[in-house]
PDB file of C-alpha atoms in Angstrom:
ATOM      1  CA  MET A   1     211.859  16.696  25.840  1.00  0.00           C
ATOM      2  CA  PRO A   2     210.042  14.307  23.572  1.00  0.00           C
ATOM      3  CA  VAL A   3     206.285  13.936  24.190  1.00  0.00           C
ATOM      4  CA  PRO A   4     205.446  10.225  25.128  1.00  0.00           C
ATOM      5  CA  THR A   5     202.978   8.420  22.717  1.00  0.00           C
ATOM      6  CA  THR A   6     200.658   5.542  23.219  1.00  0.00           C
ATOM      7  CA  PRO A   7     201.508   2.322  21.358  1.00  0.00           C
ATOM      8  CA  ILE A   8     198.918   1.619  18.595  1.00  0.00           C
ATOM      9  CA  GLY A   9     197.941  -1.853  19.889  1.00  0.00           C
ATOM     10  CA  ARG A  10     194.869  -3.900  18.771  1.00  0.00           C
ATOM     11  CA  VAL A  11     192.670  -1.751  16.531  1.00  0.00           C
ATOM     12  CA  LEU A  12     189.246  -2.984  15.183  1.00  0.00           C
ATOM     13  CA  VAL A  13     188.319  -1.307  11.912  1.00  0.00           C
ATOM     14  CA  THR A  14     184.987  -1.411  10.234  1.00  0.00           C
ATOM     15  CA  GLY A  15     185.015  -1.115   6.404  1.00  0.00           C
ATOM     16  CA  GLY A  16     188.643  -2.211   6.615  1.00  0.00           C
ATOM     17  CA  ALA A  17     188.670  -3.999   3.254  1.00  0.00           C
ATOM     18  CA  SER A  18     188.597  -0.963   1.068  1.00  0.00           C
ATOM     19  CA  GLY A  19     189.022   2.869   0.932  1.00  0.00           C
ATOM     20  CA  LEU A  20     189.848   4.724   4.172  1.00  0.00           C
ATOM     21  CA  GLY A  21     189.387   1.537   6.220  1.00  0.00           C
ATOM     22  CA  ALA A  22     192.010  -0.286   4.224  1.00  0.00           C
ATOM     23  CA  ALA A  23     194.348   2.740   4.558  1.00  0.00           C
ATOM     24  CA  VAL A  24     193.837   2.570   8.300  1.00  0.00           C
ATOM     25  CA  VAL A  25     194.508  -1.160   8.390  1.00  0.00           C
ATOM     26  CA  ALA A  26     197.802  -0.640   6.409  1.00  0.00           C
ATOM     27  CA  ALA A  27     198.819   2.395   8.680  1.00  0.00           C
ATOM     28  CA  VAL A  28     198.141   0.419  11.834  1.00  0.00           C
ATOM     29  CA  ALA A  29     200.152  -2.618  10.672  1.00  0.00           C
ATOM     30  CA  GLU A  30     203.060  -0.347   9.560  1.00  0.00           C
ATOM     31  CA  ALA A  31     203.084   1.308  13.115  1.00  0.00           C
ATOM     32  CA  GLY A  32     203.380  -2.127  14.732  1.00  0.00           C
ATOM     33  CA  GLY A  33     199.824  -2.617  15.766  1.00  0.00           C
ATOM     34  CA  THR A  34     197.211  -5.352  15.161  1.00  0.00           C
ATOM     35  CA  PRO A  35     194.538  -4.496  12.718  1.00  0.00           C
ATOM     36  CA  ILE A  36     191.175  -6.375  13.097  1.00  0.00           C
ATOM     37  CA  VAL A  37     188.808  -5.994  10.052  1.00  0.00           C
ATOM     38  CA  LEU A  38     185.035  -6.182  10.029  1.00  0.00           C
ATOM     39  CA  ASP A  39     183.539  -5.777   6.606  1.00  0.00           C
ATOM     40  CA  LEU A  40     180.815  -7.197   4.273  1.00  0.00           C
ATOM     41  CA  ARG A  41     183.563  -8.643   1.956  1.00  0.00           C
ATOM     42  CA  VAL A  42     187.043  -9.506   3.328  1.00  0.00           C
ATOM     43  CA  ASP A  43     188.606 -11.125   0.155  1.00  0.00           C
ATOM     44  CA  ALA A  44     190.739  -7.960  -0.313  1.00  0.00           C
ATOM     45  CA  VAL A  45     192.096  -7.799   3.278  1.00  0.00           C
ATOM     46  CA  PRO A  46     195.975  -8.399   3.513  1.00  0.00           C
ATOM     47  CA  GLU A  47     196.776 -12.068   4.242  1.00  0.00           C
ATOM     48  CA  GLY A  48     197.292 -12.852   7.874  1.00  0.00           C
ATOM     49  CA  THR A  49     194.963 -10.075   8.914  1.00  0.00           C
ATOM     50  CA  ASP A  50     192.183 -11.146  11.214  1.00  0.00           C
ATOM     51  CA  ALA A  51     189.006 -10.319   9.225  1.00  0.00           C
ATOM     52  CA  VAL A  52     185.304 -11.227   9.620  1.00  0.00           C
ATOM     53  CA  ALA A  53     182.649 -10.820   7.182  1.00  0.00           C
ATOM     54  CA  VAL A  54     179.669  -8.955   8.768  1.00  0.00           C
ATOM     55  CA  ASP A  55     177.035  -6.372   7.750  1.00  0.00           C
ATOM     56  CA  VAL A  56     177.132  -3.680  10.209  1.00  0.00           C
ATOM     57  CA  THR A  57     173.345  -2.949   9.814  1.00  0.00           C
ATOM     58  CA  ASP A  58     172.804  -6.402  11.400  1.00  0.00           C
ATOM     59  CA  THR A  59     173.208  -5.260  15.069  1.00  0.00           C
ATOM     60  CA  GLU A  60     173.155  -8.670  16.718  1.00  0.00           C
ATOM     61  CA  ALA A  61     175.759 -10.209  14.237  1.00  0.00           C
ATOM     62  CA  THR A  62     177.989  -6.988  14.595  1.00  0.00           C
ATOM     63  CA  GLU A  63     177.982  -6.934  18.370  1.00  0.00           C
ATOM     64  CA  ARG A  64     178.678 -10.647  18.489  1.00  0.00           C
ATOM     65  CA  ALA A  65     181.781 -10.046  15.979  1.00  0.00           C
ATOM     66  CA  VAL A  66     183.155  -7.355  18.049  1.00  0.00           C
ATOM     67  CA  ARG A  67     182.911  -9.282  21.245  1.00  0.00           C
ATOM     68  CA  GLU A  68     184.484 -12.314  19.724  1.00  0.00           C
ATOM     69  CA  ALA A  69     187.239 -10.285  18.134  1.00  0.00           C
ATOM     70  CA  ALA A  70     187.991  -8.865  21.623  1.00  0.00           C
ATOM     71  CA  GLU A  71     188.068 -12.288  23.095  1.00  0.00           C
ATOM     72  CA  ARG A  72     190.539 -13.632  20.307  1.00  0.00           C
ATOM     73  CA  HIS A  73     192.999 -10.864  20.883  1.00  0.00           C
ATOM     74  CA  GLY A  74     192.794 -10.642  24.747  1.00  0.00           C
ATOM     75  CA  GLY A  75     191.090  -7.077  24.385  1.00  0.00           C
ATOM     76  CA  LEU A  76     190.992  -4.056  22.263  1.00  0.00           C
ATOM     77  CA  ASP A  77     192.976  -0.840  22.433  1.00  0.00           C
ATOM     78  CA  ALA A  78     191.036   1.123  19.695  1.00  0.00           C
ATOM     79  CA  VAL A  79     187.975   1.087  17.417  1.00  0.00           C
ATOM     80  CA  VAL A  80     187.852   2.944  14.022  1.00  0.00           C
ATOM     81  CA  THR A  81     184.354   3.024  12.533  1.00  0.00           C
ATOM     82  CA  ALA A  82     185.319   3.609   8.841  1.00  0.00           C
ATOM     83  CA  ALA A  83     182.381   1.716   7.238  1.00  0.00           C
ATOM     84  CA  GLY A  84     180.203   4.113   5.272  1.00  0.00           C
ATOM     85  CA  ILE A  85     177.993   4.208   2.180  1.00  0.00           C
ATOM     86  CA  ASP A  86     175.977   6.706   0.189  1.00  0.00           C
ATOM     87  CA  THR A  87     173.377   6.690  -2.671  1.00  0.00           C
ATOM     88  CA  PRO A  88     172.966  10.286  -3.712  1.00  0.00           C
ATOM     89  CA  ALA A  89     169.518  11.209  -5.031  1.00  0.00           C
ATOM     90  CA  PRO A  90     166.747  13.726  -4.514  1.00  0.00           C
ATOM     91  CA  ILE A  91     164.676  12.769  -1.477  1.00  0.00           C
ATOM     92  CA  GLY A  92     161.640  12.265  -3.508  1.00  0.00           C
ATOM     93  CA  ALA A  93     163.510   9.777  -5.796  1.00  0.00           C
ATOM     94  CA  ILE A  94     165.517   7.715  -3.259  1.00  0.00           C
ATOM     95  CA  SER A  95     163.813   4.580  -2.009  1.00  0.00           C
ATOM     96  CA  SER A  96     163.074   4.262   1.709  1.00  0.00           C
ATOM     97  CA  GLY A  97     165.065   1.164   1.820  1.00  0.00           C
ATOM     98  CA  ASP A  98     168.204   2.916   0.361  1.00  0.00           C
ATOM     99  CA  TRP A  99     167.731   5.950   2.687  1.00  0.00           C
ATOM    100  CA  GLU A 100     167.431   3.707   5.823  1.00  0.00           C
ATOM    101  CA  ARG A 101     170.384   1.539   4.755  1.00  0.00           C
ATOM    102  CA  ILE A 102     172.672   4.677   4.463  1.00  0.00           C
ATOM    103  CA  VAL A 103     171.728   5.680   7.904  1.00  0.00           C
ATOM    104  CA  GLY A 104     171.931   2.132   9.101  1.00  0.00           C
ATOM    105  CA  VAL A 105     175.434   1.606   7.972  1.00  0.00           C
ATOM    106  CA  ASN A 106     176.897   5.022   8.898  1.00  0.00           C
ATOM    107  CA  LEU A 107     175.142   5.854  12.129  1.00  0.00           C
ATOM    108  CA  LEU A 108     173.536   2.843  13.608  1.00  0.00           C
ATOM    109  CA  GLY A 109     176.467   0.526  12.660  1.00  0.00           C
ATOM    110  CA  THR A 110     178.889   2.986  14.318  1.00  0.00           C
ATOM    111  CA  ALA A 111     176.808   2.853  17.396  1.00  0.00           C
ATOM    112  CA  ALA A 112     176.560  -0.930  17.416  1.00  0.00           C
ATOM    113  CA  VAL A 113     180.197  -1.364  17.138  1.00  0.00           C
ATOM    114  CA  VAL A 114     181.055   1.091  19.944  1.00  0.00           C
ATOM    115  CA  ARG A 115     178.443  -0.248  22.270  1.00  0.00           C
ATOM    116  CA  ALA A 116     179.762  -3.743  21.779  1.00  0.00           C
ATOM    117  CA  ALA A 117     183.508  -2.588  22.079  1.00  0.00           C
ATOM    118  CA  LEU A 118     183.013  -0.480  25.123  1.00  0.00           C
ATOM    119  CA  PRO A 119     183.722  -3.024  27.961  1.00  0.00           C
ATOM    120  CA  ALA A 120     186.964  -3.934  26.173  1.00  0.00           C
ATOM    121  CA  LEU A 121     188.087  -0.333  25.611  1.00  0.00           C
ATOM    122  CA  GLU A 122     187.218   0.673  29.224  1.00  0.00           C
ATOM    123  CA  ALA A 123     189.495  -2.135  30.440  1.00  0.00           C
ATOM    124  CA  THR A 124     192.410  -0.802  28.450  1.00  0.00           C
ATOM    125  CA  HIS A 125     191.361   3.008  28.563  1.00  0.00           C
ATOM    126  CA  GLY A 126     191.314   2.676  24.786  1.00  0.00           C
ATOM    127  CA  ARG A 127     189.992   4.942  22.100  1.00  0.00           C
ATOM    128  CA  VAL A 128     187.080   5.323  19.665  1.00  0.00           C
ATOM    129  CA  VAL A 129     187.636   7.080  16.372  1.00  0.00           C
ATOM    130  CA  THR A 130     184.475   7.780  14.424  1.00  0.00           C
ATOM    131  CA  ILE A 131     184.268   9.128  10.834  1.00  0.00           C
ATOM    132  CA  SER A 132     181.849  11.829   9.883  1.00  0.00           C
ATOM    133  CA  SER A 133     182.350  13.931   6.822  1.00  0.00           C
ATOM    134  CA  SER A 134     182.671  17.642   5.722  1.00  0.00           C
ATOM    135  CA  LEU A 135     178.808  16.969   4.953  1.00  0.00           C
ATOM    136  CA  ALA A 136     178.423  16.809   8.684  1.00  0.00           C
ATOM    137  CA  LEU A 137     179.208  20.484   8.743  1.00  0.00           C
ATOM    138  CA  ARG A 138     177.175  21.637   5.860  1.00  0.00           C
ATOM    139  CA  GLY A 139     174.399  19.628   4.157  1.00  0.00           C
ATOM    140  CA  VAL A 140     174.067  19.656   0.428  1.00  0.00           C
ATOM    141  CA  GLY A 141     171.204  18.747  -1.971  1.00  0.00           C
ATOM    142  CA  ASP A 142     170.577  15.085  -3.039  1.00  0.00           C
ATOM    143  CA  GLY A 143     172.392  13.945   0.124  1.00  0.00           C
ATOM    144  CA  THR A 144     169.760  14.070   2.893  1.00  0.00           C
ATOM    145  CA  ALA A 145     170.398  10.462   4.103  1.00  0.00           C
ATOM    146  CA  TYR A 146     174.184  10.824   4.087  1.00  0.00           C
ATOM    147  CA  SER A 147     174.237  14.202   5.679  1.00  0.00           C
ATOM    148  CA  ALA A 148     171.663  13.088   8.252  1.00  0.00           C
ATOM    149  CA  SER A 149     173.764  10.056   9.173  1.00  0.00           C
ATOM    150  CA  LYS A 150     176.990  12.037   9.297  1.00  0.00           C
ATOM    151  CA  PHE A 151     175.582  14.804  11.424  1.00  0.00           C
ATOM    152  CA  GLY A 152     174.315  12.040  13.550  1.00  0.00           C
ATOM    153  CA  VAL A 153     177.865  10.423  13.873  1.00  0.00           C
ATOM    154  CA  ARG A 154     179.295  13.808  14.906  1.00  0.00           C
ATOM    155  CA  GLY A 155     176.562  14.344  17.584  1.00  0.00           C
ATOM    156  CA  PHE A 156     177.040  10.816  18.774  1.00  0.00           C
ATOM    157  CA  SER A 157     180.708  11.289  19.068  1.00  0.00           C
ATOM    158  CA  GLN A 158     180.384  14.534  21.069  1.00  0.00           C
ATOM    159  CA  ALA A 159     177.813  12.849  23.566  1.00  0.00           C
ATOM    160  CA  LEU A 160     179.931   9.658  23.732  1.00  0.00           C
ATOM    161  CA  ALA A 161     183.011  11.778  24.681  1.00  0.00           C
ATOM    162  CA  ALA A 162     181.120  13.549  27.365  1.00  0.00           C
ATOM    163  CA  GLU A 163     179.591  10.288  28.797  1.00  0.00           C
ATOM    164  CA  THR A 164     182.878   8.388  28.856  1.00  0.00           C
ATOM    165  CA  ALA A 165     185.380  11.173  29.674  1.00  0.00           C
ATOM    166  CA  GLY A 166     188.302   9.810  31.584  1.00  0.00           C
ATOM    167  CA  ARG A 167     187.464   6.139  30.704  1.00  0.00           C
ATOM    168  CA  ILE A 168     187.987   6.051  27.043  1.00  0.00           C
ATOM    169  CA  GLY A 169     189.025   8.600  24.361  1.00  0.00           C
ATOM    170  CA  VAL A 170     186.708   9.614  21.566  1.00  0.00           C
ATOM    171  CA  THR A 171     187.807  11.481  18.429  1.00  0.00           C
ATOM    172  CA  ASN A 172     185.535  12.380  15.431  1.00  0.00           C
ATOM    173  CA  ILE A 173     187.321  12.697  12.049  1.00  0.00           C
ATOM    174  CA  ILE A 174     185.781  14.966   9.467  1.00  0.00           C
ATOM    175  CA  PRO A 175     187.391  14.248   6.128  1.00  0.00           C
ATOM    176  CA  ALA A 176     186.381  15.774   2.776  1.00  0.00           C
ATOM    177  CA  GLY A 177     186.207  13.753  -0.415  1.00  0.00           C
ATOM    178  CA  MET A 178     188.906  11.017  -0.711  1.00  0.00           C
ATOM    179  CA  ARG A 179     190.379   9.376  -3.793  1.00  0.00           C
ATOM    180  CA  THR A 180     188.682   5.960  -3.133  1.00  0.00           C
ATOM    181  CA  ALA A 181     186.164   3.627  -4.845  1.00  0.00           C
ATOM    182  CA  PHE A 182     183.401   5.393  -2.745  1.00  0.00           C
ATOM    183  CA  PHE A 183     182.351   7.226  -5.843  1.00  0.00           C
ATOM    184  CA  GLU A 184     182.212   4.244  -8.215  1.00  0.00           C
ATOM    185  CA  GLY A 185     178.829   3.056  -9.615  1.00  0.00           C
ATOM    186  CA  ARG A 186     177.397   6.460  -9.491  1.00  0.00           C
ATOM    187  CA  THR A 187     175.882   8.344 -12.393  1.00  0.00           C
ATOM    188  CA  GLU A 188     178.168  10.933 -13.892  1.00  0.00           C
ATOM    189  CA  GLN A 189     176.329  13.931 -12.020  1.00  0.00           C
ATOM    190  CA  TYR A 190     177.418  12.449  -8.599  1.00  0.00           C
ATOM    191  CA  LYS A 191     180.989  11.615  -9.497  1.00  0.00           C
ATOM    192  CA  PRO A 192     183.841  14.076  -8.902  1.00  0.00           C
ATOM    193  CA  GLY A 193     184.877  15.894 -11.941  1.00  0.00           C
ATOM    194  CA  PRO A 194     188.355  15.877 -13.516  1.00  0.00           C
ATOM    195  CA  ASP A 195     189.336  18.943 -11.503  1.00  0.00           C
ATOM    196  CA  ALA A 196     187.890  17.712  -8.200  1.00  0.00           C
ATOM    197  CA  GLN A 197     190.031  18.399  -5.136  1.00  0.00           C
ATOM    198  CA  LEU A 198     190.388  15.041  -3.423  1.00  0.00           C
ATOM    199  CA  ILE A 199     192.665  13.906  -0.617  1.00  0.00           C
ATOM    200  CA  GLU A 200     194.331  10.466  -0.438  1.00  0.00           C
ATOM    201  CA  PRO A 201     192.915   8.028   2.168  1.00  0.00           C
ATOM    202  CA  GLU A 202     196.470   7.645   3.517  1.00  0.00           C
ATOM    203  CA  TYR A 203     196.479  11.295   4.672  1.00  0.00           C
ATOM    204  CA  VAL A 204     193.244  10.686   6.746  1.00  0.00           C
ATOM    205  CA  ALA A 205     194.706   7.337   8.100  1.00  0.00           C
ATOM    206  CA  ASN A 206     197.794   9.153   9.312  1.00  0.00           C
ATOM    207  CA  SER A 207     195.577  11.696  11.094  1.00  0.00           C
ATOM    208  CA  ILE A 208     193.725   8.772  12.824  1.00  0.00           C
ATOM    209  CA  LEU A 209     197.000   7.154  13.873  1.00  0.00           C
ATOM    210  CA  PHE A 210     197.975  10.591  15.460  1.00  0.00           C
ATOM    211  CA  ALA A 211     194.908  10.717  17.317  1.00  0.00           C
ATOM    212  CA  LEU A 212     195.313   7.080  18.517  1.00  0.00           C
ATOM    213  CA  SER A 213     198.947   7.719  19.633  1.00  0.00           C
ATOM    214  CA  GLN A 214     198.293  10.588  22.021  1.00  0.00           C
ATOM    215  CA  PRO A 215     199.666  10.151  25.444  1.00  0.00           C
ATOM    216  CA  ALA A 216     197.392   9.166  28.228  1.00  0.00           C
ATOM    217  CA  GLY A 217     195.206  12.147  29.534  1.00  0.00           C
ATOM    218  CA  CYS A 218     195.333  14.060  26.271  1.00  0.00           C
ATOM    219  CA  GLU A 219     192.562  13.701  23.645  1.00  0.00           C
ATOM    220  CA  ILE A 220     191.974  14.976  20.261  1.00  0.00           C
ATOM    221  CA  ARG A 221     188.158  15.451  20.094  1.00  0.00           C
ATOM    222  CA  GLU A 222     187.749  16.471  16.430  1.00  0.00           C
ATOM    223  CA  MET A 223     189.894  16.777  13.428  1.00  0.00           C
ATOM    224  CA  SER A 224     188.992  18.069   9.875  1.00  0.00           C
ATOM    225  CA  ILE A 225     191.219  16.956   6.957  1.00  0.00           C
ATOM    226  CA  MET A 226     190.570  18.438   3.527  1.00  0.00           C
ATOM    227  CA  PRO A 227     192.330  20.159   0.440  1.00  0.00           C
ATOM    228  CA  ALA A 228     193.073  23.822   1.039  1.00  0.00           C
ATOM    229  CA  THR A 229     190.426  24.728  -1.579  1.00  0.00           C
ATOM    230  CA  GLU A 230     187.598  22.320  -0.385  1.00  0.00           C
ATOM    231  CA  PRO A 231     184.294  23.930  -1.424  1.00  0.00           C
ATOM    232  CA  SER A 232     182.175  22.080   1.234  1.00  0.00           C
ATOM    233  CA  TRP A 233     183.979  23.728   4.047  1.00  0.00           C
ATOM    234  CA  PRO A 234     181.500  26.182   5.709  1.00  0.00           C
TER     235      PRO A 234
END
């Protein structure tokens, strides 16, 4: 007997103009859902996709953008918080502004989006998918801000799942390094080498859609996606 699945519906994606976010937008559209994008730059978003330019570190503007998106679409069925940044450097060399912005985008931006979307998601018994990292399982040198923010996203997700159990679904996705523009603009020491094992963002996007399509009453709380030889796995 086939297992019933939930339609994808209206999915708000932060960071949806590039990388994993763009892969999620494409997967949602292909599955018959309606992607809604929040990103700093939206010029690369596919034509016809609802997209709003917003900096997720601006809490007031972000919360307003989420509420207005829910109003335009008559509600939300899911939120995927894929916006994320990093500037790797020793803790004594990274500026306080860069350190705080990494945490602001990755952790505080995630919380702002979820907080604003919660009424709409509770109305539909919708789902939240947060994105942490394999570096939320094991920290590495020169990544204090990134690891702190992603450990925070994982803890936030667990607490949110406990707080909202039965009202919304919460899934934390833990991907390893992906083949995206995330590593562009770095010095060579912080770029993946030619033999680096990276996964395609589409693989992670497919896992996110799997979590979103679970039948009512069934939740995937956490999922790790990485190469079989991933060195950051504990």
